[in-house]
Amino acid sequence: RSHRMGGRGFLEPSSPLLSRRGGAGGGARESCRFFMTASIEPKELQGGENSVTDASKEELTRTMASYVPNFIKKDLSLDARIPSDPAIASFTSCILFIDVSGFTALNERLARLGRGGPEQVSKHLNAYFGQLIDAVHNHGGDVLKFAGDALICMFGDDQSQESARDLVLRAVQCALVVQTQHKSYDSNQGFTLTLHVGVGVGEMYSLYVGGVDGSWEFLVVGEPFLQLESSVDLSKTGEVVVSGACWELIKDRAAGEHREGDWLITAVIDPIPVVGCQPLSLSVECVEPLRCYIPKGVQVRIDSHQSAWLAELRKVTVLFVKLNSLTYRKDCPFDWQSVHDVLCFMQSVIFRYEGMVRQFLVDDKGTVLIAAFGVPPLSHEDDTVRGLKTAIEIHSALKAQSMDNSIGITTGDVFCGSVGSSTRQEYAMVGDIVNLAARLMVAAGKQGAGLLCDDNTREASLAKLNFETLAAITVKGKSEPIPIFIPREKDDAEIVLEKVLAEASDPASGTEAVKPLPVVGRERELRLLHERLDALTCEQKGSIAIVEGGAGIGKSTLLRYVRQISYALSPGYFRFYVQVIQGAADAMEQDTPFYMWKRLLIQLLYFDEYLTKHDTSALEMQQQLFKQLRSDCDQTFVKYWPLLNSFVPLKLPENSFTRELGSKQRNLHTRSLIKHLLAKRAAKRPLVVLLEDFQFADTASLELAYNVASELGDSIFVCIATRPMSPEPENFLNIRSLPNAHILSLKAMMPKECARIVCQGLGVEAIPAEVLEEINKAEGNPFFCEELVRGLVDSSAVSIEGDKLVVIGDVKSVDIPDTVQGLISSRIDRLPASPQMVLKVASVLGLEFTKNMLIAIYPIEEDKYQLKPHLRLLLNEGFILKKKSLNDDNIKGHYMFKNDIIQKVAYSRMLLLQRRKLHQSVAEFLESEAATEGQCATLAHHWCSVLEDQQAPDQAVVEKAINYVKDTIHQANANFQSCEVWERKLEELSAMKTVEAGSDDEMVELGELNTSSGVRSFDEAFDSVASRSEEQLVVEEVGEAAGEEARCAGSNPLAEVERLSLEMKELEGVLGDSS
């Protein structure tokens, strides 16, 4: 069988699609780039044998093998080699399709729970899938794919010796058992899951396709899937419907009823013996070949012994791509070479934008690819834009090849983790938006739109793409119509011309000088920038300024201020005396030469007072461009003009000079031409060049930046904004070392400055104390501050009333805005798997934690005594700090999160089940160490967190939580501290108790508690008694009088509490006598 992985069926990558991005195997790897800090080892990110250290290789093999079907395992047991070429095999087989009904309704219902919804859905799905998988394996079947809420199972392969009749009987017997023993599942959420089952038989093809970046896909196609299109739809709850071809094979051994060409099976009269799957034990040499079929994010977690902690809650952008032109049809040969070529193309595009191929499959709906952005091993702050750009590029390229396709794109919170059981599982995304993406994919095909996205996706990408709004549609599983949009790419020239025309037509460009907007703080930086601009305009002396700082620290604000200052230096109608041109690099374009300079060059060539006309046509723009080039270019550079075709809409044909240039020569002459244009313009007027997001610059842009800074730095002002880079590229180091370069390292801002920025942004005069407390959690990051407050406004926790910011809700319960979460999540994802796990576990301990406590609760035994290097990395990367004493000395073994936001983001990525487990570990450790002294509040917090969102809580845990909350309230009152939060928590805990409501003992206990909580709670204690006797009503009157007396007394609060406690005991005696 070695032919299946080798020469037979070899595909030449001849498709035009492949020629654009590279073929199978490693050839396309150059277009796929991971962004990592220096401290991250690529081998750990990508998996590989070096990352397997302590874990048993046998256990590693078993775990990885559970992520692939038995078909692949059989292949590897005979030939444990990494695939090098695509392959195909044909055979007769039977497909059992098990569709779970009610899953969509369950998804929508649980979506209302917020981030916890997808986790609940995955819990029910796994519970049901586990039963179904066991049933299939017990009947000798193979679970090939998890198709959303369905299982695709195969009976028989190219090694099978059974007849087609026996394969169908085996599948039908399995289906009847499934419909008899597992026909429904009670979700306890108001919905019951049921099954629709179909069976088809015929010629099948198995394909190993793809291979870009070492990622291979196993695909099965064939006649049975055509039969399933009708049989599954005809199957009702509890029924097994087989195709006509299946019935012809088993009609003498089964009973059935004819149903529109298919057959409803009522019984198997003459069954064959049930034989389960034989366990396949793969050798450790199969680990590396197995990796080819498993997502890299899963590999990393398995290698780090974290397979049990793989599941997370994440914000993800999901793509469903349907290849309408590549569906198997019986009346025409299957074009499996095109399948391979198209998959390779789609893989290369998805990997270039750093997404993940979740699945490539053929089911009852056709050939479908599912991709995701924002999943391990990398997420980005712009994952939604990456997903849309991927969709647009795939759709356009396939359409250009006359390949009909439709794409649906959605964004939202999903469960990311394994679905299935320990014997057969897949990495999947579960959530309402996943179903919606599939619905939009179908709708895009029906409407002829090509691709459709939802409103969440549009909102997150408005700045980078255009959208056409269509009429809202109704889709299955949604009670309300869904707004839909067609995304369209914005051309760079279009974006820049819009900005230039907007600025040119701005009323501020009239006879008065432009007044710069005030910048809060940064006095030293502003002073230096003013000096540099004065030197440029007054002394014709250029320089370089490098503004360096983390995301959101204010780099863009300073660049915007430089632009405004430059306009202010150009009085009256001659606003354009100083010319400012601005370019920006892009994380998605690091393989596009000179991308950072593209927009800048458009501004340079189109920049003229004549653009202030509102009726400028495209032809006039083109004429102006040639006019500008003739003005700015010496005759010797005219032959270089076709090199600008990729920058501006010149549409000049290649000439004899440019046609013969290789890539290196083209880059060299392009740099020469751009430098020449900049020099000519700088000779006419002062020129300011702004370069933003320098950390994402491509190699050609970096080299040009150094050439411009070193050769023209005396005549122009170059201002660069960048995040810290590690390691720093050579050309950037060279720029920093130039004698006229000035480094501006932006630090965190003071709390008062952050408050002023928020006031300025919202147009208010002051910030309430509760909001200031939330702002301080941003640790001086102005962008985080603004986003946090805008999040409070959007969630109606605060409102803007005139020039005041008014608190109207609970500011502490509002989720961190997506913009802030995205930035921090992308940083966390760039850590190796083990430090990520350390960060999550530490987040359960709170803002401050100790190394000893971390070791005590760390859930991965193999790694818990190796935490020191992980903590060191987290310190170096700025996620945590060492806790200091009053003397500013480090306290050994004590750490704290850099800010509250990082801790919350790390915590929010864990499932509720994971959090509960860790909180319980903390509480039990404190109790076992007899460390409860002074830890009542801590223990109360952790035991309460164990009970979070539990529907049937453990009563022993409830009792513990209540006791610790009571102790916390007692201590708070003894120290005259507010305990309103704990009192509310106690009410919630009391509601969890299953003891008889209104019992005297319970009421007395509540009375005791409320006495210690403060005399103002007496009324609430007695009001909670469900029924009272006359004697009890007398007691109530006495209690109210005592409470009023205590409220009026103000001489000695502690003495009053003690006196009222004694009186309460007397009242309890009266209660006892009356009962």
JSON list of N, CA and C in Angstrom, two decimals, residues 744-798:
[
{"chain": "A", "resi": 744, "resn": "LEU", "atom": "N", "xyz": [12.69, 59.09, 20.76]},
{"chain": "A", "resi": 744, "resn": "LEU", "atom": "CA", "xyz": [11.66, 59.50, 21.71]},
{"chain": "A", "resi": 744, "resn": "LEU", "atom": "C", "xyz": [10.95, 58.24, 22.22]},
{"chain": "A", "resi": 745, "resn": "SER", "atom": "N", "xyz": [11.36, 57.77, 23.39]},
{"chain": "A", "resi": 745, "resn": "SER", "atom": "CA", "xyz": [10.75, 56.58, 23.97]},
{"chain": "A", "resi": 745, "resn": "SER", "atom": "C", "xyz": [9.58, 56.99, 24.85]},
{"chain": "A", "resi": 746, "resn": "LEU", "atom": "N", "xyz": [8.38, 56.60, 24.46]},
{"chain": "A", "resi": 746, "resn": "LEU", "atom": "CA", "xyz": [7.17, 57.00, 25.18]},
{"chain": "A", "resi": 746, "resn": "LEU", "atom": "C", "xyz": [6.92, 56.07, 26.36]},
{"chain": "A", "resi": 747, "resn": "LYS", "atom": "N", "xyz": [6.75, 56.66, 27.52]},
{"chain": "A", "resi": 747, "resn": "LYS", "atom": "CA", "xyz": [6.48, 55.90, 28.74]},
{"chain": "A", "resi": 747, "resn": "LYS", "atom": "C", "xyz": [5.00, 56.03, 29.12]},
{"chain": "A", "resi": 748, "resn": "ALA", "atom": "N", "xyz": [4.59, 55.28, 30.12]},
{"chain": "A", "resi": 748, "resn": "ALA", "atom": "CA", "xyz": [3.21, 55.37, 30.60]},
{"chain": "A", "resi": 748, "resn": "ALA", "atom": "C", "xyz": [2.92, 56.76, 31.11]},
{"chain": "A", "resi": 749, "resn": "MET", "atom": "N", "xyz": [1.67, 57.19, 30.94]},
{"chain": "A", "resi": 749, "resn": "MET", "atom": "CA", "xyz": [1.27, 58.53, 31.36]},
{"chain": "A", "resi": 749, "resn": "MET", "atom": "C", "xyz": [0.79, 58.51, 32.81]},
{"chain": "A", "resi": 750, "resn": "MET", "atom": "N", "xyz": [0.81, 59.66, 33.43]},
{"chain": "A", "resi": 750, "resn": "MET", "atom": "CA", "xyz": [0.35, 59.79, 34.80]},
{"chain": "A", "resi": 750, "resn": "MET", "atom": "C", "xyz": [-1.18, 59.69, 34.84]},
{"chain": "A", "resi": 751, "resn": "PRO", "atom": "N", "xyz": [-1.76, 59.26, 35.99]},
{"chain": "A", "resi": 751, "resn": "PRO", "atom": "CA", "xyz": [-3.22, 59.12, 36.08]},
{"chain": "A", "resi": 751, "resn": "PRO", "atom": "C", "xyz": [-3.97, 60.41, 35.74]},
{"chain": "A", "resi": 752, "resn": "LYS", "atom": "N", "xyz": [-3.44, 61.57, 36.19]},
{"chain": "A", "resi": 752, "resn": "LYS", "atom": "CA", "xyz": [-4.11, 62.83, 35.90]},
{"chain": "A", "resi": 752, "resn": "LYS", "atom": "C", "xyz": [-4.11, 63.11, 34.40]},
{"chain": "A", "resi": 753, "resn": "GLU", "atom": "N", "xyz": [-3.02, 62.75, 33.73]},
{"chain": "A", "resi": 753, "resn": "GLU", "atom": "CA", "xyz": [-2.95, 62.97, 32.29]},
{"chain": "A", "resi": 753, "resn": "GLU", "atom": "C", "xyz": [-3.94, 62.07, 31.55]},
{"chain": "A", "resi": 754, "resn": "CYS", "atom": "N", "xyz": [-4.05, 60.82, 32.01]},
{"chain": "A", "resi": 754, "resn": "CYS", "atom": "CA", "xyz": [-5.02, 59.90, 31.40]},
{"chain": "A", "resi": 754, "resn": "CYS", "atom": "C", "xyz": [-6.44, 60.42, 31.57]},
{"chain": "A", "resi": 755, "resn": "ALA", "atom": "N", "xyz": [-6.73, 60.97, 32.76]},
{"chain": "A", "resi": 755, "resn": "ALA", "atom": "CA", "xyz": [-8.06, 61.52, 33.00]},
{"chain": "A", "resi": 755, "resn": "ALA", "atom": "C", "xyz": [-8.34, 62.70, 32.08]},
{"chain": "A", "resi": 756, "resn": "ARG", "atom": "N", "xyz": [-7.34, 63.54, 31.87]},
{"chain": "A", "resi": 756, "resn": "ARG", "atom": "CA", "xyz": [-7.51, 64.69, 30.96]},
{"chain": "A", "resi": 756, "resn": "ARG", "atom": "C", "xyz": [-7.76, 64.23, 29.52]},
{"chain": "A", "resi": 757, "resn": "ILE", "atom": "N", "xyz": [-7.07, 63.17, 29.10]},
{"chain": "A", "resi": 757, "resn": "ILE", "atom": "CA", "xyz": [-7.27, 62.64, 27.76]},
{"chain": "A", "resi": 757, "resn": "ILE", "atom": "C", "xyz": [-8.70, 62.15, 27.59]},
{"chain": "A", "resi": 758, "resn": "VAL", "atom": "N", "xyz": [-9.22, 61.44, 28.59]},
{"chain": "A", "resi": 758, "resn": "VAL", "atom": "CA", "xyz": [-10.58, 60.94, 28.53]},
{"chain": "A", "resi": 758, "resn": "VAL", "atom": "C", "xyz": [-11.58, 62.10, 28.50]},
{"chain": "A", "resi": 759, "resn": "CYS", "atom": "N", "xyz": [-11.35, 63.07, 29.34]},
{"chain": "A", "resi": 759, "resn": "CYS", "atom": "CA", "xyz": [-12.23, 64.26, 29.37]},
{"chain": "A", "resi": 759, "resn": "CYS", "atom": "C", "xyz": [-12.25, 64.94, 28.01]},
{"chain": "A", "resi": 760, "resn": "GLN", "atom": "N", "xyz": [-11.07, 65.09, 27.42]},
{"chain": "A", "resi": 760, "resn": "GLN", "atom": "CA", "xyz": [-10.96, 65.75, 26.12]},
{"chain": "A", "resi": 760, "resn": "GLN", "atom": "C", "xyz": [-11.68, 64.95, 25.05]},
{"chain": "A", "resi": 761, "resn": "GLY", "atom": "N", "xyz": [-11.53, 63.63, 25.09]},
{"chain": "A", "resi": 761, "resn": "GLY", "atom": "CA", "xyz": [-12.16, 62.79, 24.08]},
{"chain": "A", "resi": 761, "resn": "GLY", "atom": "C", "xyz": [-13.67, 62.74, 24.19]},
{"chain": "A", "resi": 762, "resn": "LEU", "atom": "N", "xyz": [-14.21, 62.79, 25.42]},
{"chain": "A", "resi": 762, "resn": "LEU", "atom": "CA", "xyz": [-15.65, 62.71, 25.63]},
{"chain": "A", "resi": 762, "resn": "LEU", "atom": "C", "xyz": [-16.31, 64.08, 25.72]},
{"chain": "A", "resi": 763, "resn": "GLY", "atom": "N", "xyz": [-15.50, 65.13, 25.84]},
{"chain": "A", "resi": 763, "resn": "GLY", "atom": "CA", "xyz": [-16.07, 66.46, 25.96]},
{"chain": "A", "resi": 763, "resn": "GLY", "atom": "C", "xyz": [-16.71, 66.72, 27.30]},
{"chain": "A", "resi": 764, "resn": "VAL", "atom": "N", "xyz": [-16.11, 66.16, 28.37]},
{"chain": "A", "resi": 764, "resn": "VAL", "atom": "CA", "xyz": [-16.63, 66.38, 29.72]},
{"chain": "A", "resi": 764, "resn": "VAL", "atom": "C", "xyz": [-15.56, 67.08, 30.55]},
{"chain": "A", "resi": 765, "resn": "GLU", "atom": "N", "xyz": [-16.00, 67.62, 31.71]},
{"chain": "A", "resi": 765, "resn": "GLU", "atom": "CA", "xyz": [-15.08, 68.40, 32.53]},
{"chain": "A", "resi": 765, "resn": "GLU", "atom": "C", "xyz": [-14.40, 67.56, 33.62]},
{"chain": "A", "resi": 766, "resn": "ALA", "atom": "N", "xyz": [-15.05, 66.50, 34.06]},
{"chain": "A", "resi": 766, "resn": "ALA", "atom": "CA", "xyz": [-14.48, 65.72, 35.16]},
{"chain": "A", "resi": 766, "resn": "ALA", "atom": "C", "xyz": [-14.88, 64.26, 35.03]},
{"chain": "A", "resi": 767, "resn": "ILE", "atom": "N", "xyz": [-14.14, 63.39, 35.73]},
{"chain": "A", "resi": 767, "resn": "ILE", "atom": "CA", "xyz": [-14.37, 61.95, 35.71]},
{"chain": "A", "resi": 767, "resn": "ILE", "atom": "C", "xyz": [-14.77, 61.51, 37.12]},
{"chain": "A", "resi": 768, "resn": "PRO", "atom": "N", "xyz": [-15.88, 60.78, 37.27]},
{"chain": "A", "resi": 768, "resn": "PRO", "atom": "CA", "xyz": [-16.27, 60.28, 38.60]},
{"chain": "A", "resi": 768, "resn": "PRO", "atom": "C", "xyz": [-15.20, 59.35, 39.18]},
{"chain": "A", "resi": 769, "resn": "ALA", "atom": "N", "xyz": [-15.16, 59.27, 40.49]},
{"chain": "A", "resi": 769, "resn": "ALA", "atom": "CA", "xyz": [-14.12, 58.48, 41.17]},
{"chain": "A", "resi": 769, "resn": "ALA", "atom": "C", "xyz": [-14.18, 57.01, 40.76]},
{"chain": "A", "resi": 770, "resn": "GLU", "atom": "N", "xyz": [-15.41, 56.45, 40.60]},
{"chain": "A", "resi": 770, "resn": "GLU", "atom": "CA", "xyz": [-15.51, 55.04, 40.21]},
{"chain": "A", "resi": 770, "resn": "GLU", "atom": "C", "xyz": [-14.90, 54.79, 38.85]},
{"chain": "A", "resi": 771, "resn": "VAL", "atom": "N", "xyz": [-15.06, 55.75, 37.94]},
{"chain": "A", "resi": 771, "resn": "VAL", "atom": "CA", "xyz": [-14.50, 55.61, 36.59]},
{"chain": "A", "resi": 771, "resn": "VAL", "atom": "C", "xyz": [-12.99, 55.81, 36.63]},
{"chain": "A", "resi": 772, "resn": "LEU", "atom": "N", "xyz": [-12.54, 56.74, 37.46]},
{"chain": "A", "resi": 772, "resn": "LEU", "atom": "CA", "xyz": [-11.09, 56.94, 37.60]},
{"chain": "A", "resi": 772, "resn": "LEU", "atom": "C", "xyz": [-10.40, 55.67, 38.06]},
{"chain": "A", "resi": 773, "resn": "GLU", "atom": "N", "xyz": [-11.07, 54.95, 38.94]},
{"chain": "A", "resi": 773, "resn": "GLU", "atom": "CA", "xyz": [-10.51, 53.69, 39.43]},
{"chain": "A", "resi": 773, "resn": "GLU", "atom": "C", "xyz": [-10.33, 52.69, 38.28]},
{"chain": "A", "resi": 774, "resn": "GLU", "atom": "N", "xyz": [-11.30, 52.66, 37.37]},
{"chain": "A", "resi": 774, "resn": "GLU", "atom": "CA", "xyz": [-11.19, 51.77, 36.21]},
{"chain": "A", "resi": 774, "resn": "GLU", "atom": "C", "xyz": [-10.10, 52.24, 35.26]},
{"chain": "A", "resi": 775, "resn": "ILE", "atom": "N", "xyz": [-9.98, 53.55, 35.08]},
{"chain": "A", "resi": 775, "resn": "ILE", "atom": "CA", "xyz": [-8.94, 54.11, 34.21]},
{"chain": "A", "resi": 775, "resn": "ILE", "atom": "C", "xyz": [-7.56, 53.75, 34.72]},
{"chain": "A", "resi": 776, "resn": "ASN", "atom": "N", "xyz": [-7.38, 53.79, 36.02]},
{"chain": "A", "resi": 776, "resn": "ASN", "atom": "CA", "xyz": [-6.06, 53.50, 36.60]},
{"chain": "A", "resi": 776, "resn": "ASN", "atom": "C", "xyz": [-5.60, 52.07, 36.31]},
{"chain": "A", "resi": 777, "resn": "LYS", "atom": "N", "xyz": [-6.54, 51.19, 36.01]},
{"chain": "A", "resi": 777, "resn": "LYS", "atom": "CA", "xyz": [-6.17, 49.81, 35.68]},
{"chain": "A", "resi": 777, "resn": "LYS", "atom": "C", "xyz": [-5.42, 49.72, 34.36]},
{"chain": "A", "resi": 778, "resn": "ALA", "atom": "N", "xyz": [-5.51, 50.75, 33.54]},
{"chain": "A", "resi": 778, "resn": "ALA", "atom": "CA", "xyz": [-4.83, 50.76, 32.24]},
{"chain": "A", "resi": 778, "resn": "ALA", "atom": "C", "xyz": [-3.35, 51.07, 32.37]},
{"chain": "A", "resi": 779, "resn": "GLU", "atom": "N", "xyz": [-2.88, 51.37, 33.58]},
{"chain": "A", "resi": 779, "resn": "GLU", "atom": "CA", "xyz": [-1.46, 51.60, 33.84]},
{"chain": "A", "resi": 779, "resn": "GLU", "atom": "C", "xyz": [-0.86, 52.65, 32.90]},
{"chain": "A", "resi": 780, "resn": "GLY", "atom": "N", "xyz": [-1.59, 53.74, 32.70]},
{"chain": "A", "resi": 780, "resn": "GLY", "atom": "CA", "xyz": [-1.03, 54.86, 31.95]},
{"chain": "A", "resi": 780, "resn": "GLY", "atom": "C", "xyz": [-1.04, 54.71, 30.45]},
{"chain": "A", "resi": 781, "resn": "ASN", "atom": "N", "xyz": [-1.78, 53.73, 29.91]},
{"chain": "A", "resi": 781, "resn": "ASN", "atom": "CA", "xyz": [-1.90, 53.58, 28.46]},
{"chain": "A", "resi": 781, "resn": "ASN", "atom": "C", "xyz": [-3.11, 54.38, 27.99]},
{"chain": "A", "resi": 782, "resn": "PRO", "atom": "N", "xyz": [-2.90, 55.49, 27.26]},
{"chain": "A", "resi": 782, "resn": "PRO", "atom": "CA", "xyz": [-4.02, 56.38, 26.92]},
{"chain": "A", "resi": 782, "resn": "PRO", "atom": "C", "xyz": [-5.08, 55.71, 26.05]},
{"chain": "A", "resi": 783, "resn": "PHE", "atom": "N", "xyz": [-4.66, 54.84, 25.11]},
{"chain": "A", "resi": 783, "resn": "PHE", "atom": "CA", "xyz": [-5.64, 54.17, 24.27]},
{"chain": "A", "resi": 783, "resn": "PHE", "atom": "C", "xyz": [-6.52, 53.25, 25.10]},
{"chain": "A", "resi": 784, "resn": "PHE", "atom": "N", "xyz": [-5.91, 52.48, 26.00]},
{"chain": "A", "resi": 784, "resn": "PHE", "atom": "CA", "xyz": [-6.67, 51.60, 26.87]},
{"chain": "A", "resi": 784, "resn": "PHE", "atom": "C", "xyz": [-7.65, 52.41, 27.72]},
{"chain": "A", "resi": 785, "resn": "CYS", "atom": "N", "xyz": [-7.18, 53.56, 28.23]},
{"chain": "A", "resi": 785, "resn": "CYS", "atom": "CA", "xyz": [-8.05, 54.41, 29.06]},
{"chain": "A", "resi": 785, "resn": "CYS", "atom": "C", "xyz": [-9.29, 54.84, 28.28]},
{"chain": "A", "resi": 786, "resn": "GLU", "atom": "N", "xyz": [-9.08, 55.36, 27.08]},
{"chain": "A", "resi": 786, "resn": "GLU", "atom": "CA", "xyz": [-10.20, 55.84, 26.28]},
{"chain": "A", "resi": 786, "resn": "GLU", "atom": "C", "xyz": [-11.16, 54.70, 25.93]},
{"chain": "A", "resi": 787, "resn": "GLU", "atom": "N", "xyz": [-10.59, 53.55, 25.55]},
{"chain": "A", "resi": 787, "resn": "GLU", "atom": "CA", "xyz": [-11.43, 52.43, 25.17]},
{"chain": "A", "resi": 787, "resn": "GLU", "atom": "C", "xyz": [-12.23, 51.88, 26.35]},
{"chain": "A", "resi": 788, "resn": "LEU", "atom": "N", "xyz": [-11.60, 51.85, 27.53]},
{"chain": "A", "resi": 788, "resn": "LEU", "atom": "CA", "xyz": [-12.31, 51.37, 28.71]},
{"chain": "A", "resi": 788, "resn": "LEU", "atom": "C", "xyz": [-13.50, 52.26, 29.03]},
{"chain": "A", "resi": 789, "resn": "VAL", "atom": "N", "xyz": [-13.31, 53.57, 28.95]},
{"chain": "A", "resi": 789, "resn": "VAL", "atom": "CA", "xyz": [-14.41, 54.49, 29.26]},
{"chain": "A", "resi": 789, "resn": "VAL", "atom": "C", "xyz": [-15.47, 54.43, 28.17]},
{"chain": "A", "resi": 790, "resn": "ARG", "atom": "N", "xyz": [-15.07, 54.33, 26.91]},
{"chain": "A", "resi": 790, "resn": "ARG", "atom": "CA", "xyz": [-16.07, 54.21, 25.84]},
{"chain": "A", "resi": 790, "resn": "ARG", "atom": "C", "xyz": [-16.87, 52.92, 25.99]},
{"chain": "A", "resi": 791, "resn": "GLY", "atom": "N", "xyz": [-16.19, 51.87, 26.48]},
{"chain": "A", "resi": 791, "resn": "GLY", "atom": "CA", "xyz": [-16.89, 50.63, 26.76]},
{"chain": "A", "resi": 791, "resn": "GLY", "atom": "C", "xyz": [-17.94, 50.82, 27.84]},
{"chain": "A", "resi": 792, "resn": "LEU", "atom": "N", "xyz": [-17.62, 51.62, 28.85]},
{"chain": "A", "resi": 792, "resn": "LEU", "atom": "CA", "xyz": [-18.58, 51.91, 29.92]},
{"chain": "A", "resi": 792, "resn": "LEU", "atom": "C", "xyz": [-19.77, 52.69, 29.37]},
{"chain": "A", "resi": 793, "resn": "VAL", "atom": "N", "xyz": [-19.49, 53.62, 28.45]},
{"chain": "A", "resi": 793, "resn": "VAL", "atom": "CA", "xyz": [-20.57, 54.41, 27.85]},
{"chain": "A", "resi": 793, "resn": "VAL", "atom": "C", "xyz": [-21.46, 53.51, 26.99]},
{"chain": "A", "resi": 794, "resn": "ASP", "atom": "N", "xyz": [-20.82, 52.67, 26.15]},
{"chain": "A", "resi": 794, "resn": "ASP", "atom": "CA", "xyz": [-21.58, 51.80, 25.25]},
{"chain": "A", "resi": 794, "resn": "ASP", "atom": "C", "xyz": [-22.44, 50.79, 26.01]},
{"chain": "A", "resi": 795, "resn": "SER", "atom": "N", "xyz": [-21.97, 50.37, 27.19]},
{"chain": "A", "resi": 795, "resn": "SER", "atom": "CA", "xyz": [-22.72, 49.38, 27.97]},
{"chain": "A", "resi": 795, "resn": "SER", "atom": "C", "xyz": [-23.70, 50.05, 28.93]},
{"chain": "A", "resi": 796, "resn": "SER", "atom": "N", "xyz": [-23.83, 51.37, 28.85]},
{"chain": "A", "resi": 796, "resn": "SER", "atom": "CA", "xyz": [-24.77, 52.14, 29.68]},
{"chain": "A", "resi": 796, "resn": "SER", "atom": "C", "xyz": [-24.43, 52.09, 31.17]},
{"chain": "A", "resi": 797, "resn": "ALA", "atom": "N", "xyz": [-23.17, 51.82, 31.50]},
{"chain": "A", "resi": 797, "resn": "ALA", "atom": "CA", "xyz": [-22.76, 51.91, 32.90]},
{"chain": "A", "resi": 797, "resn": "ALA", "atom": "C", "xyz": [-22.56, 53.37, 33.29]},
{"chain": "A", "resi": 798, "resn": "VAL", "atom": "N", "xyz": [-22.19, 54.21, 32.30]},
{"chain": "A", "resi": 798, "resn": "VAL", "atom": "CA", "xyz": [-22.08, 55.65, 32.52]},
{"chain": "A", "resi": 798, "resn": "VAL", "atom": "C", "xyz": [-22.76, 56.35, 31.34]}
]
